[in-house]
Amino acid sequence: MCEAKRVGILGLGAYLPEKVLTNKELERMVDTTDEWITTRTGIKERRIARKDEATSDMAAEAGRRALKAAGLNIEDIDLIIVATITPDMFFPATACLVQDKLGAKRVPAFDVSVACSGFIYGLAIAEQFIRSGTYKHALVIAAEKLSAITDWSDRATCVLFGDGAGAAVLGPVDKGGILSAYLGANGKQGDLIKLPAGGSRIPATKKTIEDRLHFIKMNGSELFRHAVKIMADAALEVTKPLNLKAEDISLVIPHQANIRILNAVAKRMGLTEDKIYLNIERYGNMSAASSAVALVEAVQEGRIKKGDKILLDAFGGGLTWGALVIEW
Ligand code: ACO
């Protein structure tokens, strides 16, 4: 075993389904308006996966693109992690399905189920394996088909979510890489957002279907209140060991839950709003995939340059949260 001193991102990839669902179309589905959705959330449109397209299909495609960007083959990957709360099925793990789709042989593959914080948890876990010298390269994918667990008759939730996938290949780097990671959870707040039925507590029955318990249930205003503090605190905790100040961070790549949450987080952190990367307008909230796709697009748009210190920051159902500082 040879310990890697630094672990960084070698390549990134994203996959977004073709179908765009606009706020105008939602106006015809539930009692809402483009104006309400835009001003309350910042979302204009979101992507919706095809009926025959499952989370593992989107995850595999994002994974392929990340491998290509890294200039590596699937044979080079020693570990596959998929962050998702919308697995193809309870088991096998979506990561195992992705392993098969990508043609990886026998490498460990498992899912991480921490909702919107999943990409950051996945990166932090993979980093440990690589830093310890256990593995050399890991493929971390965040993929969600939230449209499959969205109640399309509930205007309070259906306007928020979308589908997509983002992926990163991690490996040893000479300079920079992941400088600091901070993860946390508070199960006492688990009721704020959940999918109540279908598990061992409330198995699926005709009644659970009639009661619409197989869809996301959310206390939006309470989540909003916690989200701002959680994300700002996580940013503080992850930068503290590095003695970084707000001005040392070139760009924050946050979980894209609500533009008002992100503006409030920027204010609390003492950052100008232009330092917070946003693509919520085009994709809505894709849970774990949100920060992954945001990172991919920020790099593609040239918003991140060599030597920049960027901050990934997310919170989600659980509640869970996570933050990473990466030097590019
Ligand atoms: N269109 C029109 N009106 C609506 C809609 C809609 N789509 N949804 C709710 N309303 C109404 C409500 O019924 C309510 O009406 P009332 O005052 O007559 O009762 C009014 O709008 C205000 O509702 P609130 O829920 O108080 O609106 P709020 O300003 O809090 O915005 C929102 C709601 C957007 C959900 C916000 O609370 C939010 O973003 N919360 C955080 C959600 C979040 O981050 N979720 C995901 C985190 S975890 C994860 O990502 C997996």
XYZ file of C-alpha atoms and ligand atoms in Angstrom:
379
model
C 0.000 0.000 0.000
C 1.277 3.415 -0.914
C -0.394 6.389 0.756
C -1.505 9.203 -1.540
C -0.765 12.570 0.040
C -3.268 14.470 -2.035
C -6.493 13.379 -3.666
C -8.160 15.442 -6.354
C -10.716 15.384 -9.137
C -9.243 14.019 -12.377
C -12.350 14.306 -14.537
C -16.008 15.318 -14.407
C -19.123 14.428 -16.378
C -22.843 15.133 -16.315
C -25.959 13.757 -17.918
C -29.264 15.613 -18.073
C -32.367 14.063 -19.628
C -33.580 15.755 -22.801
C -37.119 16.556 -21.716
C -37.513 20.049 -20.299
C -40.525 20.778 -18.078
C -41.120 24.518 -17.826
C -42.988 26.488 -15.179
C -45.534 27.366 -17.864
C -46.260 23.670 -18.393
C -46.604 23.210 -14.615
C -49.227 25.973 -14.623
C -51.379 23.560 -16.629
C -50.782 20.681 -14.181
C -51.318 22.275 -10.733
C -52.594 25.556 -9.256
C -49.371 27.555 -9.585
C -47.781 30.319 -11.642
C -44.431 30.872 -13.301
C -44.207 34.069 -11.241
C -44.709 32.234 -7.892
C -42.169 29.530 -8.716
C -39.579 31.990 -10.024
C -39.769 34.449 -7.148
C -40.051 31.821 -4.375
C -37.432 29.371 -5.700
C -35.443 30.752 -8.667
C -36.477 27.758 -10.794
C -37.661 28.287 -14.408
C -37.439 24.727 -15.728
C -36.256 21.239 -14.811
C -35.342 18.034 -16.671
C -37.496 14.918 -16.552
C -36.139 11.461 -17.348
C -37.890 9.206 -19.846
C -40.154 6.452 -18.493
C -37.623 3.823 -19.576
C -34.688 5.780 -18.145
C -33.774 4.843 -14.570
C -31.260 6.362 -12.166
C -28.571 3.811 -13.096
C -28.875 4.744 -16.806
C -28.248 8.424 -16.070
C -25.521 7.552 -13.554
C -23.696 5.290 -16.016
C -23.722 7.964 -18.722
C -22.394 10.638 -16.343
C -19.762 8.118 -15.215
C -18.686 7.400 -18.816
C -18.288 11.119 -19.470
C -16.240 11.634 -16.286
C -13.947 8.726 -17.224
C -13.439 10.217 -20.686
C -12.640 13.632 -19.198
C -10.132 12.002 -16.834
C -8.522 10.104 -19.730
C -9.037 6.822 -17.867
C -10.712 3.509 -18.698
C -13.145 1.614 -16.504
C -10.336 -0.899 -15.780
C -8.513 1.911 -13.951
C -11.372 2.364 -11.451
C -11.036 0.566 -8.098
C -14.214 1.771 -6.383
C -17.677 2.932 -7.484
C -19.948 4.979 -5.212
C -23.404 6.163 -6.251
C -25.148 8.816 -4.165
C -28.899 8.585 -4.642
C -32.255 8.514 -2.862
C -33.952 7.266 -6.020
C -32.217 3.930 -6.612
C -33.524 1.756 -9.452
C -34.808 -0.544 -6.694
C -34.100 -1.248 -2.986
C -31.427 -3.733 -3.963
C -29.171 -4.481 -5.718
C -27.483 -1.152 -5.074
C -27.591 1.229 -8.023
C -23.771 1.314 -7.846
C -23.745 -2.432 -8.656
C -26.019 -1.837 -11.654
C -23.707 0.962 -12.794
C -20.666 -1.265 -12.295
C -22.259 -3.774 -14.676
C -23.327 -1.136 -17.222
C -19.798 0.309 -17.322
C -18.195 -3.124 -17.560
C -16.182 -2.841 -14.351
C -14.938 -6.172 -13.026
C -15.378 -7.090 -9.343
C -14.532 -3.659 -7.922
C -16.500 -2.677 -4.782
C -19.668 -0.726 -5.480
C -22.160 0.709 -3.026
C -24.779 3.443 -2.642
C -24.802 6.363 -0.241
C -28.268 7.483 0.865
C -27.993 10.924 2.435
C -30.213 12.866 0.022
C -28.821 16.164 -1.238
C -25.518 15.829 0.654
C -24.755 12.578 -1.191
C -22.200 13.839 -3.702
C -20.128 15.432 -0.935
C -20.402 12.339 1.300
C -19.355 10.192 -1.688
C -16.328 12.357 -2.470
C -15.274 12.393 1.203
C -15.563 8.595 1.495
C -13.655 7.967 -1.733
C -10.949 10.403 -0.677
C -10.299 8.347 2.473
C -9.844 5.136 0.486
C -7.432 6.787 -1.925
C -5.510 8.736 0.693
C -4.969 5.556 2.712
C -3.557 3.857 -0.373
C -6.305 1.210 -0.420
C -7.447 2.273 -3.894
C -5.993 4.499 -6.591
C -9.007 5.707 -8.554
C -12.657 6.041 -7.556
C -15.744 6.929 -9.552
C -18.228 8.949 -7.491
C -21.611 9.502 -9.127
C -24.629 11.422 -7.875
C -27.789 10.566 -9.778
C -31.476 11.113 -9.125
C -34.781 10.458 -10.811
C -36.818 12.549 -8.381
C -39.672 12.718 -10.889
C -40.393 9.078 -9.943
C -41.095 9.956 -6.275
C -42.691 13.370 -6.847
C -46.411 13.823 -6.232
C -47.433 15.606 -9.421
C -50.689 16.727 -7.796
C -48.922 18.502 -4.877
C -48.002 22.042 -5.921
C -45.901 22.562 -2.775
C -43.336 19.992 -3.925
C -43.759 19.172 -7.611
C -42.456 22.547 -8.772
C -39.135 22.023 -6.996
C -37.563 18.825 -8.256
C -35.814 17.538 -11.369
C -33.735 14.620 -12.700
C -30.068 14.354 -13.632
C -26.636 12.967 -12.838
C -23.097 14.196 -12.268
C -19.893 12.233 -11.757
C -16.292 12.710 -10.692
C -13.214 10.520 -11.036
C -10.948 10.871 -8.009
C -7.294 9.980 -7.831
C -3.894 11.057 -6.538
C -2.707 14.547 -7.525
C 0.603 16.369 -7.019
C -0.872 19.701 -5.982
C -4.125 20.918 -4.487
C -7.017 18.459 -4.357
C -9.414 18.002 -1.449
C -8.047 20.109 1.412
C -10.752 19.633 3.995
C -14.047 17.778 4.474
C -16.825 18.232 6.995
C -19.867 15.936 7.255
C -22.766 15.882 9.685
C -26.315 14.691 10.338
C -29.247 15.239 12.694
C -31.756 12.399 12.612
C -34.086 14.280 14.970
C -35.052 16.399 11.956
C -35.727 13.400 9.739
C -39.427 14.183 9.544
C -38.877 17.450 7.671
C -38.474 15.701 4.341
C -39.104 12.034 3.738
C -40.690 9.334 1.644
C -42.871 7.639 4.273
C -43.864 4.276 2.798
C -42.367 1.358 0.935
C -39.750 0.523 3.560
C -39.874 -1.862 6.535
C -41.774 0.636 8.732
C -44.701 1.055 6.344
C -44.535 -1.584 3.605
C -46.452 -0.944 0.393
C -50.178 -1.672 0.513
C -53.184 -0.555 -1.483
C -53.835 2.003 1.271
C -50.315 3.476 1.213
C -50.765 4.009 -2.502
C -54.206 5.598 -2.044
C -52.772 7.838 0.700
C -49.936 8.880 -1.645
C -47.294 7.822 0.870
C -44.822 6.761 -1.822
C -44.085 10.370 -2.699
C -41.869 13.032 -1.105
C -43.470 14.752 1.907
C -41.847 17.994 2.925
C -42.146 20.782 5.493
C -40.746 23.479 3.210
C -40.720 26.493 5.499
C -39.015 24.614 8.395
C -36.421 23.197 5.996
C -35.798 26.664 4.638
C -35.111 27.958 8.158
C -32.624 25.187 8.974
C -30.964 25.143 5.556
C -29.500 28.641 5.780
C -27.891 28.031 9.177
C -26.733 24.497 8.330
C -25.028 25.534 5.075
C -23.380 28.607 6.600
C -22.176 26.596 9.632
C -20.820 23.804 7.406
C -18.882 26.382 5.376
C -17.374 27.729 8.583
C -16.458 24.275 9.935
C -14.778 23.098 6.727
C -12.699 26.265 6.281
C -11.682 26.594 9.960
C -8.862 23.980 9.945
C -7.383 25.706 6.874
C -7.625 29.207 8.361
C -9.444 30.325 5.238
C -11.509 33.494 5.162
C -14.505 34.089 2.916
C -12.352 36.081 0.477
C -9.993 33.096 0.017
C -12.835 31.108 -1.563
C -13.099 31.710 -5.317
C -16.469 30.067 -5.808
C -19.071 28.243 -3.720
C -20.778 25.300 -5.420
C -23.868 24.771 -3.294
C -26.723 22.314 -3.334
C -29.312 24.030 -5.525
C -32.444 23.913 -3.345
C -33.743 27.470 -3.508
C -32.204 30.726 -4.708
C -33.440 32.543 -1.593
C -31.663 30.010 0.643
C -28.447 30.512 -1.330
C -28.627 34.304 -1.238
C -29.179 34.157 2.536
C -26.208 31.776 2.904
C -24.019 34.176 0.877
C -25.036 37.040 3.155
C -24.343 35.020 6.304
C -20.916 34.012 4.966
C -20.063 37.583 3.991
C -19.830 36.651 0.302
C -21.168 38.569 -2.660
C -23.881 36.682 -4.537
C -21.672 36.324 -7.638
C -19.426 33.976 -5.631
C -22.257 31.462 -5.380
C -22.604 29.300 -8.489
C -26.213 28.908 -9.601
C -27.889 26.706 -12.173
C -31.128 26.091 -10.257
C -32.970 28.151 -12.888
C -32.446 25.368 -15.450
C -32.611 22.199 -13.349
C -34.447 22.781 -10.064
C -33.437 20.632 -7.109
C -31.884 17.329 -8.237
C -30.955 16.266 -4.684
C -27.465 14.667 -4.680
C -27.018 15.369 -8.401
C -27.457 19.124 -7.924
C -24.000 19.964 -6.554
C -22.386 17.420 -8.903
C -23.946 18.932 -12.031
C -23.244 22.445 -10.713
C -19.545 21.562 -10.333
C -19.392 20.117 -13.845
C -21.009 23.210 -15.363
C -18.943 25.689 -13.322
C -15.788 24.051 -14.726
C -17.215 23.956 -18.281
C -18.099 27.645 -18.064
C -14.564 28.559 -16.985
C -15.712 29.745 -13.545
C -13.004 27.639 -11.847
C -9.318 28.159 -12.624
C -6.168 26.316 -11.635
C -5.197 27.161 -8.060
C -8.710 28.345 -7.102
C -10.057 27.198 -3.774
C -13.679 26.212 -4.160
C -16.226 25.237 -1.547
C -18.849 22.533 -2.059
C -21.679 22.941 0.428
C -24.888 20.917 0.755
C -27.713 19.985 3.100
C -30.496 17.508 2.626
C -32.999 15.045 4.011
C -31.879 13.211 7.123
C -31.103 15.906 7.872
C -27.576 15.632 6.569
C -24.978 18.141 5.528
C -21.509 18.212 4.074
C -18.873 20.630 2.848
C -15.544 20.243 1.055
C -12.759 22.648 0.177
C -11.009 21.687 -3.045
C -7.967 23.413 -4.512
C -8.256 23.128 -8.262
N -47.659 27.776 -6.362
C -48.414 28.709 -5.773
N -48.581 28.781 -4.437
C -47.951 27.875 -3.689
C -47.161 26.857 -4.246
C -47.020 26.820 -5.637
N -46.267 25.920 -6.270
N -46.653 26.107 -3.251
C -47.115 26.615 -2.109
N -47.906 27.674 -2.373
C -48.622 28.538 -1.422
C -48.886 27.864 -0.110
O -50.055 27.085 -0.166
C -49.035 29.051 0.811
O -50.322 29.578 0.644
P -51.139 30.116 1.930
O -50.318 31.253 2.463
O -52.450 30.526 1.327
O -51.203 28.953 2.860
C -48.061 30.071 0.232
O -47.793 29.650 -1.106
C -46.763 30.169 0.994
O -46.268 28.877 1.217
P -44.925 28.632 1.965
O -44.674 27.164 2.036
O -44.871 29.412 3.245
O -43.909 29.312 0.935
P -42.392 29.568 1.103
O -42.092 30.979 0.879
O -41.842 28.921 2.348
O -41.790 28.762 -0.155
C -40.711 26.698 -0.607
C -42.013 27.375 -0.245
C -40.283 27.194 -1.969
C -40.955 25.209 -0.659
C -39.637 27.061 0.446
O -40.152 26.867 1.737
C -38.399 26.246 0.296
O -37.700 26.299 -0.700
N -38.039 25.476 1.335
C -36.883 24.639 1.316
C -37.209 23.407 0.593
C -36.023 22.578 0.375
O -34.907 23.041 0.448
N -36.280 21.320 0.112
C -35.323 20.378 -0.194
C -34.273 20.159 0.878
S -33.775 18.558 1.078
C -33.609 17.956 -0.436
O -33.310 18.717 -1.324
C -33.812 16.506 -0.706
